[in-house]
Amino acid sequence: MNEKSLEVLKQYDFEVNRVLRGRGGMILNTDRGVKLFLECVKSDKYYERENDITRRVADSGFLWVDTYVQNSSGEILTPDEDGRRFYVKDWYEGKECNVRDLKDLCRAVQTLAQLHLVLLEVAGEFSGTTEEQNEKDVKAKALSGIEAGGETQLRLMYTRHMKELKLTGNYLKNKKKKSEFEQLAYKNIGSFFSEAEKAVQLLAGPQFQERLSYAKKTGELCHGSYNYHNIIFTNGNTAVTNFDKYKNECQISDLYQFMRKILEKYDWDIQTAYKMMEEYDKIKPVSDTERALLAALFAFPEKFWKVMNYYFNSNKAWIPPKTKEKLEKVVQQNEKRQKFLETLL
């Protein structure tokens, strides 16, 4: 994006007072509040679906979301003279959720629970899924060993991740000269693969079939990327942004993703974990089945898989020192992670 791109803004009914770069585009201070101006990088349908869900969420009473702003023609996507397309979203001045502040974390999970209640209402009216998810679902089904009729995106994804770990393990096994990173990875991949296998077996168990099938049939919606970057505290309110990875899945997966990233930073502190779970449960009670599902998700060594997946799909001739540091941390934290798991399973 450049200064020429700003010409597109003449097609909107607001006056721009100041422009700052940020959030992958430009943050606009206007006479109608703060806006975010971005260039389109995906298909029109992708943005139309996200606009549909954010608009419905806002109409249902959850006002603090980054809804799309229509141009003077009533459209959400605006082309420039070169054919590039742009869009504008409502945005918010404030601070991101501070992962080192327990009060911020509690407020974040309370907001997630409130959002989930609204998404349950919206789910009855909304049935769209992203093109990316449809494509991933088709690919995953080809890899899945789960019995026909039992597939859900959650099960398919972790089955695929497990198979990817096995593939990486085989690659490391057959490699003669191993770097320090590869030696450490090979030394530990067997035990982490066993954890992944057990987690997939848990997820494939009959105790979750009814709950996961219910989520699939009813169109239950998740934010899909609920992390501290997408939570903004502004004027006593909490804004939730970036619904671009929304999906049809059991909502407990949102809580899992948020908690996992936080607990990695807190060295898998059990008290912090249970405080977050308690704050969520106060607003949206967690059933016994959902709690067991949460435990099954935590049983999968997701951070280890992420490090291995990055390694396997990157240039193996040079491994960044930061990647080695991440692997060392995952290995070092695993004992505490296992102790936390024991309190859940």
PDB file of N, CA, C and O in Angstrom, residues 40-70:
ATOM      1  N   CYS A  40      -7.129  -6.025  -0.363  1.00  0.00           N
ATOM      2  CA  CYS A  40      -7.625  -7.398  -0.470  1.00  0.00           C
ATOM      3  C   CYS A  40      -6.530  -8.320  -0.998  1.00  0.00           C
ATOM      4  O   CYS A  40      -5.813  -7.972  -1.943  1.00  0.00           O
ATOM      5  N   VAL A  41      -6.424  -9.492  -0.390  1.00  0.00           N
ATOM      6  CA  VAL A  41      -5.461 -10.490  -0.846  1.00  0.00           C
ATOM      7  C   VAL A  41      -6.135 -11.835  -1.100  1.00  0.00           C
ATOM      8  O   VAL A  41      -5.478 -12.801  -1.483  1.00  0.00           O
ATOM      9  N   LYS A  42      -7.456 -11.888  -0.889  1.00  0.00           N
ATOM     10  CA  LYS A  42      -8.205 -13.127  -1.090  1.00  0.00           C
ATOM     11  C   LYS A  42      -9.423 -12.863  -1.971  1.00  0.00           C
ATOM     12  O   LYS A  42      -9.655 -11.736  -2.401  1.00  0.00           O
ATOM     13  N   SER A  43     -10.189 -13.901  -2.205  1.00  0.00           N
ATOM     14  CA  SER A  43     -11.350 -13.766  -3.087  1.00  0.00           C
ATOM     15  C   SER A  43     -12.448 -12.931  -2.438  1.00  0.00           C
ATOM     16  O   SER A  43     -12.521 -12.804  -1.213  1.00  0.00           O
ATOM     17  N   ASP A  44     -13.322 -12.356  -3.276  1.00  0.00           N
ATOM     18  CA  ASP A  44     -14.417 -11.519  -2.778  1.00  0.00           C
ATOM     19  C   ASP A  44     -15.304 -12.276  -1.794  1.00  0.00           C
ATOM     20  O   ASP A  44     -15.742 -11.725  -0.782  1.00  0.00           O
ATOM     21  N   LYS A  45     -15.578 -13.551  -2.080  1.00  0.00           N
ATOM     22  CA  LYS A  45     -16.483 -14.332  -1.228  1.00  0.00           C
ATOM     23  C   LYS A  45     -15.944 -14.444   0.199  1.00  0.00           C
ATOM     24  O   LYS A  45     -16.712 -14.486   1.160  1.00  0.00           O
ATOM     25  N   TYR A  46     -14.628 -14.496   0.316  1.00  0.00           N
ATOM     26  CA  TYR A  46     -13.999 -14.602   1.634  1.00  0.00           C
ATOM     27  C   TYR A  46     -14.395 -13.412   2.505  1.00  0.00           C
ATOM     28  O   TYR A  46     -14.808 -13.564   3.651  1.00  0.00           O
ATOM     29  N   TYR A  47     -14.288 -12.205   1.950  1.00  0.00           N
ATOM     30  CA  TYR A  47     -14.612 -10.990   2.702  1.00  0.00           C
ATOM     31  C   TYR A  47     -16.113 -10.858   2.926  1.00  0.00           C
ATOM     32  O   TYR A  47     -16.558 -10.368   3.960  1.00  0.00           O
ATOM     33  N   GLU A  48     -16.887 -11.317   1.954  1.00  0.00           N
ATOM     34  CA  GLU A  48     -18.345 -11.260   2.097  1.00  0.00           C
ATOM     35  C   GLU A  48     -18.814 -12.131   3.258  1.00  0.00           C
ATOM     36  O   GLU A  48     -19.703 -11.754   4.017  1.00  0.00           O
ATOM     37  N   ARG A  49     -18.202 -13.305   3.401  1.00  0.00           N
ATOM     38  CA  ARG A  49     -18.567 -14.201   4.504  1.00  0.00           C
ATOM     39  C   ARG A  49     -18.182 -13.597   5.854  1.00  0.00           C
ATOM     40  O   ARG A  49     -18.952 -13.658   6.810  1.00  0.00           O
ATOM     41  N   GLU A  50     -16.971 -13.031   5.924  1.00  0.00           N
ATOM     42  CA  GLU A  50     -16.550 -12.430   7.191  1.00  0.00           C
ATOM     43  C   GLU A  50     -17.433 -11.232   7.532  1.00  0.00           C
ATOM     44  O   GLU A  50     -17.789 -11.018   8.697  1.00  0.00           O
ATOM     45  N   ASN A  51     -17.792 -10.449   6.524  1.00  0.00           N
ATOM     46  CA  ASN A  51     -18.691  -9.319   6.744  1.00  0.00           C
ATOM     47  C   ASN A  51     -20.036  -9.796   7.264  1.00  0.00           C
ATOM     48  O   ASN A  51     -20.626  -9.191   8.173  1.00  0.00           O
ATOM     49  N   ASP A  52     -20.512 -10.903   6.709  1.00  0.00           N
ATOM     50  CA  ASP A  52     -21.791 -11.465   7.131  1.00  0.00           C
ATOM     51  C   ASP A  52     -21.768 -11.815   8.614  1.00  0.00           C
ATOM     52  O   ASP A  52     -22.665 -11.448   9.381  1.00  0.00           O
ATOM     53  N   ILE A  53     -20.708 -12.510   9.036  1.00  0.00           N
ATOM     54  CA  ILE A  53     -20.673 -12.953  10.430  1.00  0.00           C
ATOM     55  C   ILE A  53     -20.444 -11.795  11.396  1.00  0.00           C
ATOM     56  O   ILE A  53     -21.084 -11.711  12.444  1.00  0.00           O
ATOM     57  N   THR A  54     -19.535 -10.858  11.071  1.00  0.00           N
ATOM     58  CA  THR A  54     -19.285  -9.736  11.982  1.00  0.00           C
ATOM     59  C   THR A  54     -20.507  -8.835  12.092  1.00  0.00           C
ATOM     60  O   THR A  54     -20.814  -8.314  13.165  1.00  0.00           O
ATOM     61  N   ARG A  55     -21.217  -8.687  10.989  1.00  0.00           N
ATOM     62  CA  ARG A  55     -22.425  -7.859  11.013  1.00  0.00           C
ATOM     63  C   ARG A  55     -23.501  -8.514  11.880  1.00  0.00           C
ATOM     64  O   ARG A  55     -24.175  -7.850  12.674  1.00  0.00           O
ATOM     65  N   ARG A  56     -23.652  -9.812  11.756  1.00  0.00           N
ATOM     66  CA  ARG A  56     -24.653 -10.521  12.557  1.00  0.00           C
ATOM     67  C   ARG A  56     -24.294 -10.509  14.036  1.00  0.00           C
ATOM     68  O   ARG A  56     -25.163 -10.404  14.897  1.00  0.00           O
ATOM     69  N   VAL A  57     -22.997 -10.643  14.325  1.00  0.00           N
ATOM     70  CA  VAL A  57     -22.546 -10.584  15.716  1.00  0.00           C
ATOM     71  C   VAL A  57     -22.858  -9.206  16.301  1.00  0.00           C
ATOM     72  O   VAL A  57     -23.369  -9.095  17.427  1.00  0.00           O
ATOM     73  N   ALA A  58     -22.564  -8.163  15.546  1.00  0.00           N
ATOM     74  CA  ALA A  58     -22.843  -6.801  16.014  1.00  0.00           C
ATOM     75  C   ALA A  58     -24.341  -6.571  16.193  1.00  0.00           C
ATOM     76  O   ALA A  58     -24.780  -5.980  17.183  1.00  0.00           O
ATOM     77  N   ASP A  59     -25.137  -7.058  15.246  1.00  0.00           N
ATOM     78  CA  ASP A  59     -26.593  -6.895  15.330  1.00  0.00           C
ATOM     79  C   ASP A  59     -27.189  -7.661  16.505  1.00  0.00           C
ATOM     80  O   ASP A  59     -28.270  -7.317  16.990  1.00  0.00           O
ATOM     81  N   SER A  60     -26.466  -8.700  16.964  1.00  0.00           N
ATOM     82  CA  SER A  60     -26.954  -9.499  18.092  1.00  0.00           C
ATOM     83  C   SER A  60     -26.601  -8.882  19.443  1.00  0.00           C
ATOM     84  O   SER A  60     -26.927  -9.436  20.483  1.00  0.00           O
ATOM     85  N   GLY A  61     -25.915  -7.739  19.408  1.00  0.00           N
ATOM     86  CA  GLY A  61     -25.624  -7.031  20.646  1.00  0.00           C
ATOM     87  C   GLY A  61     -24.159  -6.980  21.046  1.00  0.00           C
ATOM     88  O   GLY A  61     -23.783  -6.247  21.958  1.00  0.00           O
ATOM     89  N   PHE A  62     -23.320  -7.755  20.356  1.00  0.00           N
ATOM     90  CA  PHE A  62     -21.886  -7.715  20.640  1.00  0.00           C
ATOM     91  C   PHE A  62     -21.277  -6.668  19.708  1.00  0.00           C
ATOM     92  O   PHE A  62     -20.793  -6.963  18.627  1.00  0.00           O
ATOM     93  N   LEU A  63     -21.312  -5.406  20.128  1.00  0.00           N
ATOM     94  CA  LEU A  63     -21.025  -4.288  19.236  1.00  0.00           C
ATOM     95  C   LEU A  63     -19.545  -4.075  18.946  1.00  0.00           C
ATOM     96  O   LEU A  63     -19.184  -3.451  17.946  1.00  0.00           O
ATOM     97  N   TRP A  64     -18.691  -4.591  19.831  1.00  0.00           N
ATOM     98  CA  TRP A  64     -17.267  -4.275  19.715  1.00  0.00           C
ATOM     99  C   TRP A  64     -16.527  -5.301  18.861  1.00  0.00           C
ATOM    100  O   TRP A  64     -15.719  -6.084  19.350  1.00  0.00           O
ATOM    101  N   VAL A  65     -16.847  -5.296  17.563  1.00  0.00           N
ATOM    102  CA  VAL A  65     -16.158  -6.138  16.587  1.00  0.00           C
ATOM    103  C   VAL A  65     -15.768  -5.261  15.394  1.00  0.00           C
ATOM    104  O   VAL A  65     -16.326  -4.184  15.195  1.00  0.00           O
ATOM    105  N   ASP A  66     -14.816  -5.739  14.606  1.00  0.00           N
ATOM    106  CA  ASP A  66     -14.319  -4.931  13.477  1.00  0.00           C
ATOM    107  C   ASP A  66     -15.168  -5.181  12.230  1.00  0.00           C
ATOM    108  O   ASP A  66     -14.757  -5.854  11.293  1.00  0.00           O
ATOM    109  N   THR A  67     -16.365  -4.595  12.237  1.00  0.00           N
ATOM    110  CA  THR A  67     -17.279  -4.728  11.100  1.00  0.00           C
ATOM    111  C   THR A  67     -16.767  -3.951   9.887  1.00  0.00           C
ATOM    112  O   THR A  67     -16.047  -2.963  10.026  1.00  0.00           O
ATOM    113  N   TYR A  68     -17.162  -4.386   8.718  1.00  0.00           N
ATOM    114  CA  TYR A  68     -16.769  -3.727   7.474  1.00  0.00           C
ATOM    115  C   TYR A  68     -17.564  -2.437   7.278  1.00  0.00           C
ATOM    116  O   TYR A  68     -18.739  -2.359   7.634  1.00  0.00           O
ATOM    117  N   VAL A  69     -16.908  -1.454   6.691  1.00  0.00           N
ATOM    118  CA  VAL A  69     -17.553  -0.167   6.398  1.00  0.00           C
ATOM    119  C   VAL A  69     -17.917  -0.135   4.918  1.00  0.00           C
ATOM    120  O   VAL A  69     -17.077  -0.421   4.059  1.00  0.00           O
ATOM    121  N   GLN A  70     -19.158   0.187   4.614  1.00  0.00           N
ATOM    122  CA  GLN A  70     -19.596   0.263   3.219  1.00  0.00           C
ATOM    123  C   GLN A  70     -19.136   1.569   2.578  1.00  0.00           C
ATOM    124  O   GLN A  70     -19.077   2.610   3.236  1.00  0.00           O
TER     125      GLN A  70
END
